[in-house]
mmCIF file of N, CA, C and O in Angstrom:
data_model
loop_
_atom_site.group_PDB
_atom_site.id
_atom_site.type_symbol
_atom_site.label_atom_id
_atom_site.label_comp_id
_atom_site.label_asym_id
_atom_site.label_seq_id
_atom_site.Cartn_x
_atom_site.Cartn_y
_atom_site.Cartn_z
ATOM 1 N N MET A 1 -12.725 -7.088 9.044
ATOM 2 C CA MET A 1 -12.801 -7.280 10.458
ATOM 3 C C MET A 1 -12.107 -7.666 11.019
ATOM 4 O O MET A 1 -12.247 -7.307 12.081
ATOM 5 N N LEU A 2 -11.368 -8.261 10.343
ATOM 6 C CA LEU A 2 -9.700 -8.598 11.747
ATOM 7 C C LEU A 2 -9.699 -7.967 12.294
ATOM 8 O O LEU A 2 -9.201 -8.283 13.424
ATOM 9 N N ALA A 3 -9.258 -6.800 11.563
ATOM 10 C CA ALA A 3 -8.607 -5.413 11.851
ATOM 11 C C ALA A 3 -8.991 -5.188 13.395
ATOM 12 O O ALA A 3 -9.415 -4.336 14.217
ATOM 13 N N GLU A 4 -10.895 -5.185 12.962
ATOM 14 C CA GLU A 4 -11.751 -4.677 14.475
ATOM 15 C C GLU A 4 -11.423 -5.561 15.647
ATOM 16 O O GLU A 4 -11.321 -5.471 16.361
ATOM 17 N N LEU A 5 -11.740 -6.856 15.088
ATOM 18 C CA LEU A 5 -11.527 -7.994 16.279
ATOM 19 C C LEU A 5 -9.583 -8.779 16.878
ATOM 20 O O LEU A 5 -10.060 -8.397 17.895
ATOM 21 N N ALA A 6 -9.331 -8.364 15.973
ATOM 22 C CA ALA A 6 -7.256 -7.988 16.725
ATOM 23 C C ALA A 6 -6.526 -7.822 15.750
ATOM 24 O O ALA A 6 -5.562 -8.335 15.244
ATOM 25 N N PRO A 7 -6.660 -6.317 16.464
ATOM 26 C CA PRO A 7 -5.712 -5.490 15.562
ATOM 27 C C PRO A 7 -4.520 -4.949 15.895
ATOM 28 O O PRO A 7 -3.920 -5.883 17.048
ATOM 29 N N SER A 8 -3.011 -5.422 15.236
ATOM 30 C CA SER A 8 -1.999 -5.328 15.159
ATOM 31 C C SER A 8 -0.786 -5.147 14.489
ATOM 32 O O SER A 8 -2.268 -4.743 13.191
ATOM 33 N N PRO A 9 0.573 -4.878 14.353
ATOM 34 C CA PRO A 9 0.759 -3.944 13.435
ATOM 35 C C PRO A 9 1.051 -4.833 12.416
ATOM 36 O O PRO A 9 1.044 -4.921 11.155
ATOM 37 N N VAL A 10 1.311 -6.432 12.597
ATOM 38 C CA VAL A 10 1.830 -7.056 11.700
ATOM 39 C C VAL A 10 -0.102 -6.792 10.769
ATOM 40 O O VAL A 10 0.381 -7.265 9.210
ATOM 41 N N LEU A 11 -0.745 -7.203 11.202
ATOM 42 C CA LEU A 11 -1.765 -7.364 10.146
ATOM 43 C C LEU A 11 -1.977 -5.983 9.440
ATOM 44 O O LEU A 11 -2.980 -5.904 8.252
ATOM 45 N N GLY A 12 -1.396 -4.475 10.307
ATOM 46 C CA GLY A 12 -1.434 -3.406 9.320
ATOM 47 C C GLY A 12 -0.712 -3.931 7.795
ATOM 48 O O GLY A 12 -1.062 -3.431 7.226
ATOM 49 N N LEU A 13 0.373 -4.447 8.057
ATOM 50 C CA LEU A 13 1.340 -4.750 6.977
ATOM 51 C C LEU A 13 0.855 -6.201 5.880
ATOM 52 O O LEU A 13 0.976 -5.464 4.645
ATOM 53 N N SER A 14 -0.009 -6.330 6.674
ATOM 54 C CA SER A 14 -0.985 -7.526 5.392
ATOM 55 C C SER A 14 -1.920 -6.559 4.765
ATOM 56 O O SER A 14 -2.251 -6.764 3.901
ATOM 57 N N ARG A 15 -2.846 -5.630 5.459
ATOM 58 C CA ARG A 15 -3.239 -4.793 4.664
ATOM 59 C C ARG A 15 -2.671 -4.050 4.303
ATOM 60 O O ARG A 15 -3.400 -3.590 2.813
ATOM 61 N N ALA A 16 -1.360 -3.116 4.311
ATOM 62 C CA ALA A 16 -0.687 -2.239 3.029
ATOM 63 C C ALA A 16 -0.830 -3.445 1.696
ATOM 64 O O ALA A 16 -0.770 -2.576 0.902
ATOM 65 N N VAL A 17 -0.482 -4.482 1.689
ATOM 66 C CA VAL A 17 0.358 -5.347 0.409
ATOM 67 C C VAL A 17 -1.470 -5.355 -0.112
ATOM 68 O O VAL A 17 -1.215 -4.979 -0.823
ATOM 69 N N ALA A 18 -3.007 -5.792 0.929
ATOM 70 C CA ALA A 18 -4.096 -5.549 0.339
ATOM 71 C C ALA A 18 -4.139 -4.462 -0.664
ATOM 72 O O ALA A 18 -4.761 -4.627 -1.429
ATOM 73 N N VAL A 19 -3.643 -3.838 0.101
ATOM 74 C CA VAL A 19 -3.887 -1.876 -0.751
ATOM 75 C C VAL A 19 -3.587 -2.029 -2.104
ATOM 76 O O VAL A 19 -4.347 -1.795 -3.140
ATOM 77 N N ALA A 20 -1.970 -2.536 -1.642
ATOM 78 C CA ALA A 20 -1.518 -1.901 -3.270
ATOM 79 C C ALA A 20 -2.018 -2.852 -4.462
ATOM 80 O O ALA A 20 -2.166 -2.540 -5.091
ATOM 81 N N LEU A 21 -2.841 -3.794 -4.122
ATOM 82 C CA LEU A 21 -2.917 -5.158 -5.537
ATOM 83 C C LEU A 21 -3.997 -4.249 -5.419
ATOM 84 O O LEU A 21 -4.781 -4.666 -6.609
ATOM 85 N N ALA A 22 -5.073 -3.490 -4.624
ATOM 86 C CA ALA A 22 -6.028 -3.232 -5.245
ATOM 87 C C ALA A 22 -5.865 -1.648 -4.929
ATOM 88 O O ALA A 22 -6.526 -1.371 -6.525
ATOM 89 N N ALA A 23 -4.915 -1.145 -5.123
ATOM 90 C CA ALA A 23 -5.590 0.499 -5.069
ATOM 91 C C ALA A 23 -3.621 1.084 -5.719
ATOM 92 O O ALA A 23 -3.977 1.531 -6.119
ATOM 93 N N GLY A 24 -3.053 -0.054 -6.055
ATOM 94 C CA GLY A 24 -1.540 0.304 -6.839
ATOM 95 C C GLY A 24 -0.476 0.432 -5.746
ATOM 96 O O GLY A 24 -0.964 0.281 -4.564
ATOM 97 N N SER A 25 1.314 0.737 -6.278
ATOM 98 C CA SER A 25 2.004 0.336 -5.243
ATOM 99 C C SER A 25 1.981 1.295 -4.639
ATOM 100 O O SER A 25 2.386 1.563 -3.511
ATOM 101 N N ALA A 26 1.474 2.847 -4.830
ATOM 102 C CA ALA A 26 1.323 3.898 -4.450
ATOM 103 C C ALA A 26 0.459 3.874 -3.099
ATOM 104 O O ALA A 26 1.369 4.391 -1.998
ATOM 105 N N ALA A 27 -0.573 4.074 -3.152
ATOM 106 C CA ALA A 27 -1.139 3.308 -1.604
ATOM 107 C C ALA A 27 -0.744 2.678 -0.891
ATOM 108 O O ALA A 27 -0.751 2.751 0.212
ATOM 109 N N GLY A 28 -0.613 1.167 -1.464
ATOM 110 C CA GLY A 28 0.437 0.389 -0.947
ATOM 111 C C GLY A 28 1.525 1.487 0.934
ATOM 112 O O GLY A 28 1.497 1.065 1.801
ATOM 113 N N LEU A 29 2.020 1.874 -0.491
ATOM 114 C CA LEU A 29 3.642 2.512 0.191
ATOM 115 C C LEU A 29 3.112 3.144 1.088
ATOM 116 O O LEU A 29 3.251 3.532 2.515
ATOM 117 N N GLU A 30 1.988 4.575 0.919
ATOM 118 C CA GLU A 30 1.518 5.355 1.961
ATOM 119 C C GLU A 30 0.841 4.801 3.256
ATOM 120 O O GLU A 30 1.216 5.042 3.683
ATOM 121 N N SER A 31 -0.408 2.994 2.996
ATOM 122 C CA SER A 31 -0.676 2.767 3.884
ATOM 123 C C SER A 31 0.717 2.054 4.806
ATOM 124 O O SER A 31 0.581 1.916 6.347
ATOM 125 N N ALA A 32 1.670 1.319 4.279
ATOM 126 C CA ALA A 32 3.037 0.729 4.907
ATOM 127 C C ALA A 32 3.565 1.736 5.574
ATOM 128 O O ALA A 32 4.342 1.597 6.612
ATOM 129 N N ALA A 33 3.436 3.126 5.258
ATOM 130 C CA ALA A 33 3.919 4.115 5.710
ATOM 131 C C ALA A 33 3.645 4.644 7.053
ATOM 132 O O ALA A 33 4.394 5.002 8.334
ATOM 133 N N ASP A 34 2.358 4.495 7.273
ATOM 134 C CA ASP A 34 1.841 5.022 8.759
ATOM 135 C C ASP A 34 1.965 3.405 9.648
ATOM 136 O O ASP A 34 1.889 4.453 10.705
ATOM 137 N N LEU A 35 2.903 2.378 9.752
ATOM 138 C CA LEU A 35 3.185 1.239 9.970
ATOM 139 C C LEU A 35 4.807 1.803 11.080
ATOM 140 O O LEU A 35 4.749 1.346 11.924
ATOM 141 N N GLU A 36 5.570 2.566 9.775
ATOM 142 C CA GLU A 36 6.822 2.982 10.724
ATOM 143 C C GLU A 36 7.044 3.879 11.456
ATOM 144 O O GLU A 36 7.440 3.860 12.416
ATOM 145 N N ALA A 37 5.984 5.008 11.631
ATOM 146 C CA ALA A 37 5.561 5.900 13.094
ATOM 147 C C ALA A 37 6.172 5.830 13.760
ATOM 148 O O ALA A 37 6.502 6.054 14.573
ATOM 149 N N PRO A 38 5.139 4.797 14.482
ATOM 150 C CA PRO A 38 4.792 4.189 15.849
ATOM 151 C C PRO A 38 5.532 3.488 16.519
ATOM 152 O O PRO A 38 6.343 2.967 17.635
ATOM 153 N N GLY A 39 6.948 2.631 14.948
ATOM 154 C CA GLY A 39 7.920 2.000 15.762
ATOM 155 C C GLY A 39 7.112 0.082 15.840
ATOM 156 O O GLY A 39 8.018 -0.239 16.599
ATOM 157 N N ALA A 40 6.159 0.007 16.416
ATOM 158 C CA ALA A 40 6.428 -1.296 16.640
ATOM 159 C C ALA A 40 6.690 -2.255 15.592
ATOM 160 O O ALA A 40 6.947 -3.719 16.021
ATOM 161 N N LEU A 41 7.212 -2.063 14.889
ATOM 162 C CA LEU A 41 7.846 -2.996 13.704
ATOM 163 C C LEU A 41 8.970 -2.803 13.710
ATOM 164 O O LEU A 41 9.487 -3.315 12.442
ATOM 165 N N ARG A 42 9.210 -2.407 14.697
ATOM 166 C CA ARG A 42 11.368 -2.046 14.412
ATOM 167 C C ARG A 42 11.705 -3.372 14.451
ATOM 168 O O ARG A 42 11.177 -4.034 14.980
ATOM 169 N N GLY A 43 13.033 -3.358 13.197
ATOM 170 C CA GLY A 43 13.350 -4.341 13.641
ATOM 171 C C GLY A 43 12.771 -5.759 12.820
ATOM 172 O O GLY A 43 13.196 -6.651 12.467
ATOM 173 N N TYR A 44 11.455 -5.381 12.193
ATOM 174 C CA TYR A 44 10.597 -7.033 11.167
ATOM 175 C C TYR A 44 10.884 -6.541 10.002
ATOM 176 O O TYR A 44 10.740 -5.518 8.985
ATOM 177 N N HIS A 45 11.622 -7.417 9.984
ATOM 178 C CA HIS A 45 12.560 -7.920 8.574
ATOM 179 C C HIS A 45 11.209 -7.718 7.455
ATOM 180 O O HIS A 45 11.566 -6.964 5.892
ATOM 181 N N LEU A 46 10.066 -7.683 7.359
ATOM 182 C CA LEU A 46 9.002 -7.485 6.411
ATOM 183 C C LEU A 46 8.330 -6.030 6.061
ATOM 184 O O LEU A 46 7.681 -6.209 4.951
ATOM 185 N N LEU A 47 8.615 -5.213 6.897
ATOM 186 C CA LEU A 47 8.625 -4.207 7.123
ATOM 187 C C LEU A 47 9.203 -3.353 5.843
ATOM 188 O O LEU A 47 8.943 -2.779 4.338
ATOM 189 N N PRO A 48 10.726 -3.431 6.273
ATOM 190 C CA PRO A 48 10.951 -2.440 4.955
ATOM 191 C C PRO A 48 11.480 -3.866 3.982
ATOM 192 O O PRO A 48 11.386 -2.819 2.792
ATOM 193 N N ALA A 49 11.306 -5.110 3.672
ATOM 194 C CA ALA A 49 10.956 -5.873 2.371
ATOM 195 C C ALA A 49 9.891 -5.312 1.585
ATOM 196 O O ALA A 49 9.785 -4.991 0.546
ATOM 197 N N THR A 50 8.778 -5.134 2.760
ATOM 198 C CA THR A 50 7.362 -5.186 2.130
ATOM 199 C C THR A 50 7.858 -3.283 1.524
ATOM 200 O O THR A 50 7.119 -2.738 -0.093
ATOM 201 N N ARG A 51 8.286 -2.632 1.336
ATOM 202 C CA ARG A 51 8.512 -1.008 1.534
ATOM 203 C C ARG A 51 9.104 -1.170 -0.174
ATOM 204 O O ARG A 51 9.440 -0.152 -0.814
ATOM 205 N N GLY A 52 10.447 -2.177 0.302
ATOM 206 C CA GLY A 52 11.275 -2.205 -1.295
ATOM 207 C C GLY A 52 11.029 -3.012 -2.529
ATOM 208 O O GLY A 52 10.920 -2.318 -3.475
ATOM 209 N N GLY A 53 9.433 -3.936 -2.417
ATOM 210 C CA GLY A 53 9.083 -4.370 -2.818
ATOM 211 C C GLY A 53 8.249 -3.537 -4.125
ATOM 212 O O GLY A 53 8.376 -3.181 -5.090
ATOM 213 N N LEU A 54 7.473 -2.786 -2.961
ATOM 214 C CA LEU A 54 6.913 -1.722 -3.896
ATOM 215 C C LEU A 54 7.162 -0.726 -4.135
ATOM 216 O O LEU A 54 6.995 -0.138 -5.895
ATOM 217 N N LEU A 55 8.432 -0.143 -3.828
ATOM 218 C CA LEU A 55 9.590 1.178 -4.604
ATOM 219 C C LEU A 55 9.644 0.655 -5.715
ATOM 220 O O LEU A 55 10.374 1.193 -6.605
ATOM 221 N N ARG A 56 10.241 -1.043 -5.578
ATOM 222 C CA ARG A 56 10.825 -1.501 -6.554
ATOM 223 C C ARG A 56 9.298 -1.034 -8.409
ATOM 224 O O ARG A 56 10.053 -0.959 -9.013
ATOM 225 N N ARG A 57 8.713 -1.989 -7.587
ATOM 226 C CA ARG A 57 7.404 -1.772 -8.305
ATOM 227 C C ARG A 57 6.493 -0.329 -9.344
ATOM 228 O O ARG A 57 6.315 -0.324 -10.289
ATOM 229 N N LEU A 58 7.335 1.228 -8.085
ATOM 230 C CA LEU A 58 7.484 2.510 -8.930
ATOM 231 C C LEU A 58 8.471 2.643 -9.749
ATOM 232 O O LEU A 58 8.218 3.730 -9.639
ATOM 233 N N GLY A 59 9.536 1.910 -9.325
ATOM 234 C CA GLY A 59 10.585 2.097 -10.181
ATOM 235 C C GLY A 59 11.759 2.806 -9.785
ATOM 236 O O GLY A 59 12.647 3.700 -10.198
ATOM 237 N N ARG A 60 11.549 3.397 -8.090
ATOM 238 C CA ARG A 60 12.121 3.702 -7.416
ATOM 239 C C ARG A 60 13.691 2.406 -6.841
ATOM 240 O O ARG A 60 13.482 2.848 -5.965
ATOM 241 N N THR A 61 13.797 2.488 -7.940
ATOM 242 C CA THR A 61 14.720 0.960 -7.920
ATOM 243 C C THR A 61 16.297 1.763 -6.099
ATOM 244 O O THR A 61 16.496 0.893 -5.604
ATOM 245 N N ALA A 62 16.621 2.816 -6.266
ATOM 246 C CA ALA A 62 17.798 3.470 -5.155
ATOM 247 C C ALA A 62 16.946 2.844 -4.090
ATOM 248 O O ALA A 62 18.011 2.440 -3.263
ATOM 249 N N GLN A 63 15.997 3.760 -3.605
ATOM 250 C CA GLN A 63 14.573 3.929 -2.970
ATOM 251 C C GLN A 63 14.407 2.012 -2.164
ATOM 252 O O GLN A 63 14.519 1.610 -1.384
ATOM 253 N N ALA A 64 14.221 1.140 -3.854
ATOM 254 C CA ALA A 64 14.406 -0.228 -3.198
ATOM 255 C C ALA A 64 15.520 -0.815 -2.447
ATOM 256 O O ALA A 64 15.138 -1.609 -1.778
ATOM 257 N N ALA A 65 16.600 -1.016 -3.644
ATOM 258 C CA ALA A 65 17.745 -1.089 -2.583
ATOM 259 C C ALA A 65 18.439 -1.042 -1.519
ATOM 260 O O ALA A 65 18.168 -1.470 -0.373
ATOM 261 N N ALA A 66 17.559 0.304 -0.775
ATOM 262 C CA ALA A 66 18.253 0.567 0.106
ATOM 263 C C ALA A 66 17.366 0.136 1.872
ATOM 264 O O ALA A 66 17.492 -0.740 2.368
ATOM 265 N N SER A 67 15.706 -0.606 0.763
ATOM 266 C CA SER A 67 15.046 -0.923 1.980
ATOM 267 C C SER A 67 15.531 -2.115 2.063
ATOM 268 O O SER A 67 14.848 -3.013 3.004
ATOM 269 N N TYR A 68 15.516 -2.839 0.677
ATOM 270 C CA TYR A 68 15.993 -4.786 1.039
ATOM 271 C C TYR A 68 17.177 -4.602 1.381
ATOM 272 O O TYR A 68 17.479 -5.306 2.068
ATOM 273 N N ARG A 69 17.890 -3.901 1.094
ATOM 274 C CA ARG A 69 19.079 -3.456 2.611
ATOM 275 C C ARG A 69 18.795 -3.946 4.347
ATOM 276 O O ARG A 69 19.523 -4.475 4.589
ATOM 277 N N GLU A 70 18.342 -2.857 4.516
ATOM 278 C CA GLU A 70 17.993 -2.420 5.423
ATOM 279 C C GLU A 70 16.828 -4.170 5.857
ATOM 280 O O GLU A 70 16.904 -4.447 7.201
ATOM 281 N N ALA A 71 16.248 -4.924 5.446
ATOM 282 C CA ALA A 71 15.456 -5.656 5.548
ATOM 283 C C ALA A 71 16.720 -7.225 5.841
ATOM 284 O O ALA A 71 16.081 -7.625 6.414
ATOM 285 N N LEU A 72 17.563 -7.301 5.063
ATOM 286 C CA LEU A 72 17.897 -7.372 5.641
ATOM 287 C C LEU A 72 19.262 -7.990 6.758
ATOM 288 O O LEU A 72 19.659 -9.077 7.635
ATOM 289 N N GLU A 73 19.205 -6.292 7.538
ATOM 290 C CA GLU A 73 20.435 -6.366 8.679
ATOM 291 C C GLU A 73 19.841 -7.570 9.585
ATOM 292 O O GLU A 73 20.514 -7.691 9.910
ATOM 293 N N PRO A 74 18.359 -7.356 10.119
ATOM 294 C CA PRO A 74 18.495 -8.141 11.244
ATOM 295 C C PRO A 74 17.601 -10.079 11.283
ATOM 296 O O PRO A 74 17.811 -10.358 11.840
ATOM 297 N N ALA A 75 18.944 -10.268 9.806
ATOM 298 C CA ALA A 75 18.791 -11.584 9.246
ATOM 299 C C ALA A 75 19.418 -12.358 10.289
ATOM 300 O O ALA A 75 20.852 -12.001 10.771
ATOM 301 N N ALA A 76 19.135 -13.067 11.444
ATOM 302 C CA ALA A 76 19.475 -14.443 12.516
ATOM 303 C C ALA A 76 21.149 -15.093 11.841
ATOM 304 O O ALA A 76 21.917 -15.390 12.223
ATOM 305 N N THR A 77 20.687 -15.609 10.766
ATOM 306 C CA THR A 77 21.390 -16.539 10.809
ATOM 307 C C THR A 77 22.011 -16.751 8.959
ATOM 308 O O THR A 77 21.566 -16.001 7.603
ATOM 309 N N GLY A 78 23.685 -17.082 8.672
ATOM 310 C CA GLY A 78 23.773 -17.136 7.042
ATOM 311 C C GLY A 78 22.790 -17.393 6.434
ATOM 312 O O GLY A 78 22.378 -16.275 4.910
ATOM 313 N N ALA A 79 22.142 -18.979 6.477
ATOM 314 C CA ALA A 79 21.359 -19.051 5.753
ATOM 315 C C ALA A 79 19.655 -18.428 5.398
ATOM 316 O O ALA A 79 19.298 -17.903 4.190
ATOM 317 N N GLU A 80 19.244 -17.624 6.696
ATOM 318 C CA GLU A 80 18.127 -16.743 6.764
ATOM 319 C C GLU A 80 18.744 -15.469 5.621
ATOM 320 O O GLU A 80 17.741 -14.998 4.994
ATOM 321 N N HIS A 81 19.480 -15.300 5.630
ATOM 322 C CA HIS A 81 20.593 -13.940 5.240
ATOM 323 C C HIS A 81 19.981 -14.801 3.206
ATOM 324 O O HIS A 81 20.069 -13.439 3.073
ATOM 325 N N ARG A 82 21.418 -15.360 3.373
ATOM 326 C CA ARG A 82 21.100 -16.005 2.001
ATOM 327 C C ARG A 82 19.585 -15.587 1.007
ATOM 328 O O ARG A 82 18.839 -15.449 -0.135
ATOM 329 N N TYR A 83 18.656 -16.188 1.717
ATOM 330 C CA TYR A 83 17.233 -16.094 2.108
ATOM 331 C C TYR A 83 16.593 -15.087 1.411
ATOM 332 O O TYR A 83 15.917 -15.020 0.256
ATOM 333 N N ARG A 84 16.760 -14.323 2.207
ATOM 334 C CA ARG A 84 15.754 -13.137 1.772
ATOM 335 C C ARG A 84 16.847 -12.383 0.741
ATOM 336 O O ARG A 84 16.192 -11.460 0.233
ATOM 337 N N ALA A 85 17.949 -12.476 1.182
ATOM 338 C CA ALA A 85 18.473 -11.728 -0.612
ATOM 339 C C ALA A 85 18.187 -12.381 -1.489
ATOM 340 O O ALA A 85 18.532 -11.354 -2.927
ATOM 341 N N GLY A 86 18.516 -13.376 -2.175
ATOM 342 C CA GLY A 86 17.100 -13.672 -2.836
ATOM 343 C C GLY A 86 16.405 -13.649 -3.316
ATOM 344 O O GLY A 86 15.278 -13.478 -4.296
ATOM 345 N N ALA A 87 15.268 -13.292 -2.165
ATOM 346 C CA ALA A 87 14.162 -13.383 -2.003
ATOM 347 C C ALA A 87 13.816 -11.843 -2.750
ATOM 348 O O ALA A 87 13.056 -11.282 -3.584
ATOM 349 N N GLY A 88 14.229 -10.510 -3.001
ATOM 350 C CA GLY A 88 14.653 -9.045 -3.290
ATOM 351 C C GLY A 88 14.727 -9.347 -4.812
ATOM 352 O O GLY A 88 14.547 -8.249 -4.865
ATOM 353 N N ALA A 89 15.606 -10.287 -5.339
ATOM 354 C CA ALA A 89 15.881 -10.546 -7.051
ATOM 355 C C ALA A 89 14.446 -10.569 -7.944
ATOM 356 O O ALA A 89 14.919 -10.312 -8.500
ATOM 357 N N SER A 90 13.307 -11.606 -6.882
ATOM 358 C CA SER A 90 12.931 -11.610 -7.902
ATOM 359 C C SER A 90 11.816 -10.353 -8.486
ATOM 360 O O SER A 90 11.626 -9.503 -7.979
#
């Protein structure tokens, strides 16, 4: 219902996470991939971070690592970069 009232790319990413929790990581990854094509989330670190987490859960570690590295790129400060680097390790 929220997507109907206030659609946004960030809400779409949250939906992809919900899809992953309800239907599995592969389904969530497919839902997140739909957000990459329009480019509305370009530079938004949570898109590649989410992709990395889903890929990791699927055992696709090399692809997950690449996504986590992509998520680190736009980190504005050293502290933010360190936080993001630690978040992907769990």
